[in-house]
Tab-separated table of C-alpha atoms and ligand atoms in Angstrom:
chain	number	residue	atom	x	y	z
A	1	UNK	CA	3.120	-33.333	-4.200
A	2	UNK	CA	2.813	-30.117	-6.133
A	3	UNK	CA	5.690	-28.869	-8.211
A	4	UNK	CA	6.776	-25.538	-8.735
A	5	UNK	CA	9.424	-25.034	-11.518
A	6	UNK	CA	11.351	-21.407	-11.331
A	7	UNK	CA	12.745	-19.720	-14.238
A	8	UNK	CA	14.735	-16.499	-14.253
A	9	UNK	CA	15.005	-13.960	-16.871
A	10	UNK	CA	18.401	-13.042	-15.620
A	11	UNK	CA	19.510	-16.274	-16.728
A	12	UNK	CA	20.057	-17.958	-13.076
A	13	UNK	CA	19.742	-21.688	-13.302
A	14	UNK	CA	16.032	-23.181	-13.036
A	15	UNK	CA	14.820	-24.170	-9.499
A	16	UNK	CA	12.418	-26.931	-9.152
A	17	UNK	CA	10.442	-27.053	-5.648
A	18	UNK	CA	8.055	-29.985	-4.676
A	19	UNK	CA	5.863	-29.336	-1.715
A	20	UNK	CA	2.492	-30.105	-0.261
A	21	UNK	CA	0.248	-27.472	-0.343
A	22	UNK	CA	-1.921	-28.801	2.465
A	23	UNK	CA	1.041	-27.810	4.996
A	24	UNK	CA	0.834	-23.929	3.987
A	25	UNK	CA	1.533	-21.613	5.232
A	26	UNK	CA	5.231	-22.028	4.847
A	27	UNK	CA	6.402	-18.705	6.319
A	28	UNK	CA	4.678	-15.505	7.202
A	29	UNK	CA	4.032	-13.198	4.089
A	30	UNK	CA	1.540	-13.368	1.361
A	31	UNK	CA	-1.446	-15.654	1.225
A	32	UNK	CA	-0.591	-19.047	2.433
A	33	UNK	CA	0.597	-21.561	-0.094
A	34	UNK	CA	1.050	-18.487	-2.703
A	35	UNK	CA	3.994	-18.409	-4.912
A	36	UNK	CA	5.469	-16.010	-2.685
A	37	UNK	CA	5.015	-18.086	0.376
A	38	UNK	CA	6.519	-21.056	-1.498
A	39	UNK	CA	9.520	-19.042	-2.921
A	40	UNK	CA	10.510	-17.375	0.163
A	41	UNK	CA	10.257	-20.646	2.254
A	42	UNK	CA	12.577	-22.407	-0.301
A	43	UNK	CA	15.337	-19.340	-0.131
A	44	UNK	CA	14.319	-17.810	-3.272
A	45	UNK	CA	14.129	-14.086	-2.940
A	46	UNK	CA	11.065	-12.064	-4.738
A	47	UNK	CA	10.855	-8.589	-3.456
A	48	UNK	CA	7.403	-8.068	-1.528
A	49	UNK	CA	7.349	-4.478	-0.438
A	50	UNK	CA	4.293	-4.166	1.092
A	51	UNK	CA	4.811	-7.405	3.023
A	52	UNK	CA	2.378	-9.436	0.610
A	53	UNK	CA	-0.671	-7.587	1.278
A	54	UNK	CA	-1.788	-6.953	-2.379
A	55	UNK	CA	-0.424	-3.112	-2.428
A	56	UNK	CA	2.163	-2.827	-4.622
A	57	UNK	CA	3.425	-5.134	-7.849
A	58	UNK	CA	6.888	-5.847	-6.690
A	59	UNK	CA	6.307	-9.628	-6.631
A	60	UNK	CA	4.901	-9.669	-9.899
A	61	UNK	CA	5.760	-13.147	-11.744
A	62	UNK	CA	4.743	-14.602	-15.315
A	63	UNK	CA	2.763	-17.971	-15.074
A	64	UNK	CA	4.161	-20.042	-17.931
A	65	UNK	CA	2.415	-23.039	-17.183
A	66	UNK	CA	-0.617	-23.972	-14.919
A	67	UNK	CA	-2.098	-20.930	-14.584
A	68	UNK	CA	-5.583	-22.739	-14.425
A	69	UNK	CA	-4.332	-24.448	-11.514
A	70	UNK	CA	-3.773	-21.359	-9.311
A	71	UNK	CA	-6.257	-19.637	-7.458
A	72	UNK	CA	-8.174	-16.937	-9.575
A	73	UNK	CA	-7.180	-13.329	-9.392
A	74	UNK	CA	-9.560	-11.050	-7.594
A	75	UNK	CA	-10.313	-7.251	-8.231
A	76	UNK	CA	-7.775	-5.737	-6.092
A	77	UNK	CA	-5.018	-8.044	-7.804
A	78	UNK	CA	-6.165	-7.158	-11.168
A	79	UNK	CA	-6.329	-3.385	-10.376
A	80	UNK	CA	-2.600	-3.600	-9.147
A	81	UNK	CA	-1.870	-5.694	-12.042
A	82	UNK	CA	-2.966	-2.860	-14.327
A	83	UNK	CA	-0.301	-0.551	-13.155
A	84	UNK	CA	2.500	-3.275	-13.236
A	85	UNK	CA	5.726	-2.615	-15.557
A	86	UNK	CA	5.971	-5.548	-18.160
A	87	UNK	CA	2.414	-6.628	-17.694
A	88	UNK	CA	1.622	-10.071	-19.866
A	89	UNK	CA	-1.679	-11.722	-20.164
A	90	UNK	CA	-0.441	-14.303	-17.771
A	91	UNK	CA	1.136	-12.072	-15.114
A	92	UNK	CA	0.167	-12.683	-11.474
A	93	UNK	CA	0.946	-11.100	-7.885
A	94	UNK	CA	3.239	-13.595	-6.256
A	95	UNK	CA	1.732	-12.921	-2.967
A	96	UNK	CA	-1.893	-13.588	-4.227
A	97	UNK	CA	-1.640	-16.590	-6.628
A	98	UNK	CA	-2.429	-19.584	-4.310
A	99	UNK	CA	-1.421	-23.279	-5.311
A	100	UNK	CA	-4.016	-25.338	-3.902
A	101	UNK	CA	-3.901	-28.506	-5.986
A	102	UNK	CA	-1.573	-31.199	-4.787
A	103	UNK	CA	-1.095	-32.415	-8.218
A	104	UNK	CA	-0.491	-28.856	-9.872
A	105	UNK	CA	2.635	-28.422	-11.982
A	106	UNK	CA	3.206	-24.624	-12.366
A	107	UNK	CA	6.046	-22.877	-14.235
A	108	UNK	CA	6.507	-19.269	-13.351
A	109	UNK	CA	8.982	-16.847	-15.016
A	110	UNK	CA	10.821	-14.093	-12.748
A	111	UNK	CA	11.211	-10.986	-14.836
A	112	UNK	CA	14.758	-9.284	-14.308
A	113	UNK	CA	12.526	-6.371	-13.184
A	114	UNK	CA	11.059	-8.099	-10.361
A	115	UNK	CA	14.629	-8.772	-8.948
A	116	UNK	CA	16.421	-5.533	-9.532
A	117	UNK	CA	14.223	-3.315	-7.973
A	118	UNK	CA	16.406	-1.698	-5.341
A	119	UNK	CA	19.497	0.381	-6.823
A	120	UNK	CA	21.638	-0.144	-3.646
A	121	UNK	CA	22.254	0.936	-0.211
A	122	UNK	CA	22.142	4.653	0.004
A	123	UNK	CA	23.187	5.472	3.550
B	1	UNK	CA	13.962	3.320	-8.608
B	2	UNK	CA	13.689	2.137	-4.980
B	3	UNK	CA	16.701	2.335	-2.476
B	4	UNK	CA	17.927	0.737	0.804
B	5	UNK	CA	18.349	3.606	3.622
B	6	UNK	CA	18.897	3.921	7.148
B	7	UNK	CA	16.532	6.387	8.612
B	8	UNK	CA	17.238	7.521	12.013
B	9	UNK	CA	14.533	8.226	14.462
B	10	UNK	CA	14.708	12.168	15.059
B	11	UNK	CA	11.376	12.740	16.872
B	12	UNK	CA	8.585	11.103	18.171
B	13	UNK	CA	5.093	12.753	18.357
B	14	UNK	CA	1.956	10.903	20.206
B	15	UNK	CA	-1.438	11.595	18.875
B	16	UNK	CA	-3.109	9.572	21.589
B	17	UNK	CA	-2.561	6.565	23.616
B	18	UNK	CA	-1.894	4.102	20.289
B	19	UNK	CA	-1.216	6.315	17.500
B	20	UNK	CA	2.194	8.145	16.989
B	21	UNK	CA	4.222	9.730	14.219
B	22	UNK	CA	7.879	8.967	13.748
B	23	UNK	CA	9.987	11.385	12.148
B	24	UNK	CA	13.058	9.783	10.307
B	25	UNK	CA	16.132	11.893	9.482
B	26	UNK	CA	17.751	10.725	6.176
B	27	UNK	CA	21.445	10.443	4.949
B	28	UNK	CA	20.476	11.437	1.497
B	29	UNK	CA	17.666	13.000	-0.376
B	30	UNK	CA	14.824	10.772	-0.725
B	31	UNK	CA	12.293	11.345	-3.870
B	32	UNK	CA	9.031	9.881	-3.694
B	33	UNK	CA	5.462	10.753	-5.146
B	34	UNK	CA	2.407	11.711	-2.754
B	35	UNK	CA	0.659	8.810	-1.693
B	36	UNK	CA	3.643	6.134	-1.754
B	37	UNK	CA	4.864	3.909	1.174
B	38	UNK	CA	8.454	2.638	2.511
B	39	UNK	CA	8.764	-0.863	3.409
B	40	UNK	CA	10.625	-1.000	6.863
B	41	UNK	CA	12.928	-4.024	7.716
B	42	UNK	CA	12.571	-4.411	11.168
B	43	UNK	CA	14.435	-7.169	13.222
B	44	UNK	CA	12.120	-8.913	15.497
B	45	UNK	CA	12.755	-12.168	16.941
B	46	UNK	CA	15.718	-13.282	14.865
B	47	UNK	CA	13.931	-12.427	11.530
B	48	UNK	CA	13.538	-9.588	9.475
B	49	UNK	CA	9.897	-8.526	9.048
B	50	UNK	CA	8.857	-6.001	6.222
B	51	UNK	CA	6.198	-3.678	7.011
B	52	UNK	CA	5.035	-0.998	4.791
B	53	UNK	CA	4.413	2.253	6.163
B	54	UNK	CA	2.815	5.056	4.244
B	55	UNK	CA	5.066	8.400	3.691
B	56	UNK	CA	2.664	10.897	5.748
B	57	UNK	CA	4.947	13.914	4.834
B	58	UNK	CA	5.570	15.810	1.559
B	59	UNK	CA	8.397	15.086	-0.954
B	60	UNK	CA	9.342	18.756	-0.726
B	61	UNK	CA	10.783	17.523	2.478
B	62	UNK	CA	13.560	15.380	1.163
B	63	UNK	CA	15.761	14.587	4.173
B	64	UNK	CA	12.811	13.947	7.025
B	65	UNK	CA	9.955	11.442	6.464
B	66	UNK	CA	7.196	11.212	8.741
B	67	UNK	CA	5.007	8.066	9.159
B	68	UNK	CA	2.219	7.884	11.429
B	69	UNK	CA	1.149	4.548	12.922
B	70	UNK	CA	-1.230	2.665	15.352
B	71	UNK	CA	-0.010	0.118	18.174
B	72	UNK	CA	-1.402	-3.078	16.722
B	73	UNK	CA	-2.724	-5.214	19.707
B	74	UNK	CA	-0.228	-8.354	19.618
B	75	UNK	CA	1.391	-6.950	16.399
B	76	UNK	CA	5.210	-7.466	16.389
B	77	UNK	CA	6.201	-4.674	13.928
B	78	UNK	CA	3.981	-1.858	15.360
B	79	UNK	CA	5.317	-2.958	19.149
B	80	UNK	CA	9.020	-2.798	17.493
B	81	UNK	CA	8.489	0.574	16.253
B	82	UNK	CA	6.702	1.966	19.355
B	83	UNK	CA	9.770	0.759	21.563
B	84	UNK	CA	12.142	2.661	19.554
B	85	UNK	CA	13.820	5.587	21.249
B	86	UNK	CA	15.004	8.899	19.491
B	87	UNK	CA	18.271	8.335	17.980
B	88	UNK	CA	17.415	4.526	16.787
B	89	UNK	CA	18.130	3.397	12.998
B	90	UNK	CA	15.160	2.163	10.949
B	91	UNK	CA	16.185	0.805	7.703
B	92	UNK	CA	13.885	0.774	4.807
B	93	UNK	CA	13.485	0.287	1.195
B	94	UNK	CA	11.068	2.324	-1.172
B	95	UNK	CA	9.664	4.413	-2.543
B	96	UNK	CA	6.880	1.847	-3.538
B	97	UNK	CA	3.373	1.951	-4.562
B	98	UNK	CA	0.949	3.173	-7.224
B	99	UNK	CA	-1.618	4.738	-5.223
B	100	UNK	CA	-0.508	8.108	-6.130
B	101	UNK	CA	-1.761	11.768	-6.860
B	102	UNK	CA	1.065	14.033	-7.966
B	103	UNK	CA	-0.418	16.304	-10.816
B	104	UNK	CA	-3.259	18.681	-10.655
B	105	UNK	CA	-6.478	16.728	-10.062
B	106	UNK	CA	-8.334	16.749	-13.480
B	107	UNK	CA	-11.912	16.581	-11.512
B	108	UNK	CA	-13.387	16.967	-8.288
B	109	UNK	CA	-11.278	14.870	-5.938
B	110	UNK	CA	-12.721	12.877	-3.118
B	111	UNK	CA	-10.475	11.463	-0.411
B	112	UNK	CA	-12.136	8.893	2.116
B	113	UNK	CA	-9.395	7.967	4.940
B	114	UNK	CA	-10.092	5.987	7.827
B	115	UNK	CA	-8.131	6.290	10.851
B	116	UNK	CA	-4.489	6.373	10.255
B	117	UNK	CA	-5.708	5.762	6.574
B	118	UNK	CA	-4.957	9.553	6.211
B	119	UNK	CA	-1.215	9.294	6.170
B	120	UNK	CA	-0.658	8.876	2.303
B	121	UNK	CA	-3.786	11.301	1.845
B	122	UNK	CA	-2.278	13.961	3.572
B	123	UNK	CA	0.723	14.801	1.027
B	124	UNK	CA	-2.015	13.824	-1.842
B	125	UNK	CA	-4.043	16.585	-0.347
B	126	UNK	CA	-1.141	19.317	0.138
B	127	UNK	CA	-0.279	18.463	-3.678
B	128	UNK	CA	-3.806	18.846	-4.478
B	129	UNK	CA	-4.233	22.188	-3.095
B	130	UNK	CA	-0.715	23.465	-4.080
B	131	UNK	CA	-1.462	22.799	-8.020
B	132	UNK	CA	-4.985	24.420	-7.112
B	133	UNK	CA	-7.101	24.369	-10.423
B	134	UNK	CA	-10.133	25.243	-8.557
B	135	UNK	CA	-11.547	21.699	-8.692
B	136	UNK	CA	-13.351	20.747	-5.441
B	137	UNK	CA	-11.109	18.597	-3.174
B	138	UNK	CA	-13.266	17.041	-0.358
B	139	UNK	CA	-11.992	14.740	2.302
B	140	UNK	CA	-14.069	12.516	4.520
B	141	UNK	CA	-12.321	11.206	7.383
B	142	UNK	CA	-13.477	8.215	9.254
B	143	UNK	CA	-12.513	8.534	13.449
B	144	UNK	CA	-14.586	7.767	16.729
B	145	UNK	CA	-14.669	11.309	17.232
B	146	UNK	CA	-13.712	14.883	15.385
B	147	UNK	CA	-11.149	15.538	17.933
B	148	UNK	CA	-9.870	12.033	17.117
B	149	UNK	CA	-9.023	12.938	13.246
B	150	UNK	CA	-5.381	13.113	12.610
B	151	UNK	CA	-3.844	16.333	11.415
B	152	UNK	CA	-7.169	18.022	12.367
B	153	UNK	CA	-5.505	21.615	12.789
B	154	UNK	CA	-3.803	21.293	9.755
B	155	UNK	CA	-6.964	20.406	7.704
B	156	UNK	CA	-8.802	23.286	9.461
B	157	UNK	CA	-6.084	25.557	8.245
B	158	UNK	CA	-5.935	24.166	4.680
B	159	UNK	CA	-9.905	24.575	4.279
B	160	UNK	CA	-9.739	28.252	5.630
B	161	UNK	CA	-7.008	29.212	2.927
B	162	UNK	CA	-8.170	27.179	0.080
B	163	UNK	CA	-11.913	27.443	-0.421
B	164	UNK	CA	-12.191	24.470	-2.798
B	165	UNK	CA	-11.248	22.221	-0.084
B	166	UNK	CA	-13.611	20.845	2.521
B	167	UNK	CA	-13.584	17.970	4.989
B	168	UNK	CA	-15.884	16.525	7.228
B	169	UNK	CA	-15.591	13.922	9.921
B	170	UNK	CA	-17.810	10.768	10.334
B	171	UNK	CA	-17.582	7.639	12.698
B	172	UNK	CA	-15.690	5.112	10.912
B	173	UNK	CA	-18.578	2.489	10.925
B	174	UNK	CA	-20.731	5.121	9.141
B	175	UNK	CA	-18.174	5.750	6.198
B	176	UNK	CA	-19.508	3.508	3.746
B	177	UNK	CA	-23.447	4.901	4.178
B	178	UNK	CA	-22.260	8.369	4.391
B	179	UNK	CA	-20.279	7.584	1.014
B	180	UNK	CA	-23.259	6.246	-0.641
B	181	UNK	CA	-25.359	9.206	0.884
B	182	UNK	CA	-23.291	11.922	-0.889
B	183	UNK	CA	-21.674	10.570	-3.928
B	184	UNK	CA	-24.172	8.053	-5.103
B	185	UNK	CA	-27.556	8.837	-4.003
B	186	UNK	CA	-26.721	12.512	-3.868
B	187	UNK	CA	-26.603	13.306	-7.588
B	188	UNK	CA	-26.233	11.620	-10.824
B	189	UNK	CA	-22.736	13.304	-11.310
B	190	UNK	CA	-19.746	10.535	-12.113
B	191	UNK	CA	-17.103	12.380	-12.957
B	192	UNK	CA	-15.379	12.490	-9.494
B	193	UNK	CA	-12.153	10.937	-8.695
B	194	UNK	CA	-11.535	8.959	-5.369
B	195	UNK	CA	-8.842	7.874	-3.306
B	196	UNK	CA	-9.718	5.533	-0.314
B	197	UNK	CA	-7.348	4.521	2.137
B	198	UNK	CA	-7.749	2.393	5.597
B	199	UNK	CA	-7.814	-1.199	7.344
B	200	UNK	CA	-9.301	-3.983	6.194
B	201	UNK	CA	-12.889	-4.640	4.825
B	202	UNK	CA	-14.211	-1.080	4.734
B	203	UNK	CA	-11.993	-0.230	1.794
B	204	UNK	CA	-12.968	-2.655	-0.682
B	205	UNK	CA	-16.652	-2.100	0.582
B	206	UNK	CA	-16.524	1.529	-0.417
B	207	UNK	CA	-14.836	0.663	-3.615
B	208	UNK	CA	-17.580	-1.503	-4.679
B	209	UNK	CA	-20.372	0.907	-3.705
B	210	UNK	CA	-18.498	3.463	-5.913
B	211	UNK	CA	-17.732	1.181	-8.770
B	212	UNK	CA	-21.260	-0.380	-8.971
B	213	UNK	CA	-22.829	2.984	-8.928
B	214	UNK	CA	-20.806	3.946	-12.317
B	215	UNK	CA	-17.741	5.608	-11.355
B	216	UNK	CA	-15.079	4.265	-13.588
B	217	UNK	CA	-12.689	1.800	-12.505
B	218	UNK	CA	-9.782	3.746	-12.690
B	219	UNK	CA	-11.169	6.766	-11.158
B	220	UNK	CA	-11.597	4.715	-7.967
B	221	UNK	CA	-7.941	4.617	-6.546
B	222	UNK	CA	-7.846	2.487	-3.122
B	223	UNK	CA	-5.182	0.968	-0.905
B	224	UNK	CA	-6.174	-1.531	1.762
B	225	UNK	CA	-3.875	-2.238	4.852
C	301	FAD	C1	0.773	-0.221	1.672
C	301	FAD	C2	0.619	-0.337	3.111
C	301	FAD	C3	0.895	1.025	4.014
C	301	FAD	C4	0.667	1.087	5.320
C	301	FAD	N1	1.057	2.207	5.911
C	301	FAD	C5	0.575	2.132	7.186
C	301	FAD	C6	0.733	3.522	7.779
C	301	FAD	O1	0.953	4.467	7.462
C	301	FAD	N2	0.094	3.369	9.339
C	301	FAD	C7	0.010	2.161	9.870
C	301	FAD	O2	-0.227	2.129	11.352
C	301	FAD	N3	0.052	0.799	9.286
C	301	FAD	C8	0.206	0.955	8.003
C	301	FAD	N4	0.128	-0.256	7.360
C	301	FAD	C9	-0.023	-1.577	8.298
C	301	FAD	C10	1.283	-1.835	8.553
C	301	FAD	O3	2.116	-2.291	7.601
C	301	FAD	C11	1.363	-3.061	9.264
C	301	FAD	O4	0.461	-4.164	9.019
C	301	FAD	C12	0.709	-2.927	10.942
C	301	FAD	O5	1.498	-1.736	11.286
C	301	FAD	C13	0.790	-4.050	11.744
C	301	FAD	O6	1.765	-4.508	11.839
C	301	FAD	P1	2.271	-5.499	13.112
C	301	FAD	O7	3.423	-6.282	12.814
C	301	FAD	O8	2.234	-4.514	14.355
C	301	FAD	O9	0.965	-6.593	13.257
C	301	FAD	P2	0.515	-7.791	12.298
C	301	FAD	O10	0.814	-9.114	13.383
C	301	FAD	O11	1.215	-7.925	11.197
C	301	FAD	O12	-1.037	-7.438	12.530
C	301	FAD	C14	-1.591	-7.455	11.316
C	301	FAD	C15	-2.976	-6.819	11.297
C	301	FAD	O13	-2.979	-5.462	11.983
C	301	FAD	C16	-4.124	-4.946	10.969
C	301	FAD	N5	-3.453	-3.792	10.965
C	301	FAD	C17	-2.593	-3.254	10.242
C	301	FAD	N6	-2.527	-1.955	10.153
C	301	FAD	C18	-3.343	-1.571	11.222
C	301	FAD	C19	-3.856	-0.022	11.633
C	301	FAD	N7	-2.885	0.874	11.078
C	301	FAD	N8	-4.486	0.003	12.731
C	301	FAD	C20	-5.064	-1.279	13.006
C	301	FAD	N9	-4.910	-2.349	12.718
C	301	FAD	C21	-3.954	-2.483	11.941
C	301	FAD	C22	-4.129	-5.807	9.859
C	301	FAD	O14	-5.404	-5.635	8.976
C	301	FAD	C23	-3.919	-7.214	10.445
C	301	FAD	O15	-4.907	-7.877	10.681
C	301	FAD	C24	0.344	-0.384	5.935
C	301	FAD	C25	0.252	-1.473	5.109
C	301	FAD	C26	0.178	-1.334	3.703
C	301	FAD	C27	-0.204	-2.777	3.128
C	302	FES	S1	3.959	-7.955	-2.022
C	302	FES	FE1	2.988	-6.260	-2.351
C	302	FES	S2	1.430	-7.187	-4.053
C	302	FES	FE2	2.755	-8.736	-3.770
């Protein structure tokens, strides 16, 4: 079983998810087995305005541990990250970074910005 | 900052059997940059589907948005939207996206749009001509035939009004070759800026043609649906 540890800048308690990458997809948005796929399937909200199609940066996460165990980023992801607010050297797009390794142990950090992107209901 | 709004479907305009514009009236003014998209939250089959649609109208029109979409065979989101009657509510969040042109172009600017990919390009183009610096603006529109290019009358009118702007049609399958012919083999100028939009592999294929030919990475912007 792969392990995904999720930490929040907002101070929300850490969540630990264990899952079998071979069973992906776990829901319908983002690459099968991506961080977004795993989080959404486990009730953790991560914005994904473009539907997980690598066309925005709303699913931006920072990988604190295990980045070498994730699928490599492609040019389209790099181009978008280039424009992401709060970019770090281990930033990834949650919808593109796939956990394939069944023994992977990954720690991701969800910036506050990634959660509070919508300022409320205007109508 | 993005907001969540309920748009109301005010009008529907068909461009053909499977391409349609939806006009959404908004309860409050909505601020966005040319090229950005909204993310529709569509209630389909007991779930909420997130489906992004580029804003085809211009930011100057703050209380009404236009989106233009294809009916995708078997596609739940586009079928839902095609099934809506005037008066229906459409909940969405936005604006989103960084595929944007909101200032006077600093160089010759080339827009490459395949099919509905013209949606985000249209407000960029209008902004481009409105800030007219005299820099050439070009649009290459991919479609089955010239009379299938969306907004062609408007494009013709823009071209008459602004001599710096010209547009041409090519069959979608010939887009990448035409890009290579004109802007790679055609001359040694690598100072142009490009905005490419469309569905699927054609978009990164054109990106690669241009970047491998020596255009700077940031001069080649694209959005792949
Ligand atoms: C940033 C962004 C902006 C977008 N803007 C628009 C827009 O302005 N107009 C629009 O029609 N679509 C747009 N799309 C695509 C749109 O979000 C949906 O993917 C599309 O409507 C299909 O959804 P669906 O649920 O009907 O089909 P799905 O079952 O989700 O089918 C998706 C399949 O349809 C293909 N597809 C996606 N868009 C089209 C299209 N326009 N024509 C033919 N095939 C397509 C995809 O490649 C994919 O294989 C955009 C996508 C992104 C990422
Ligand atoms: S959800 Fe838009 S890039 Fe990941």
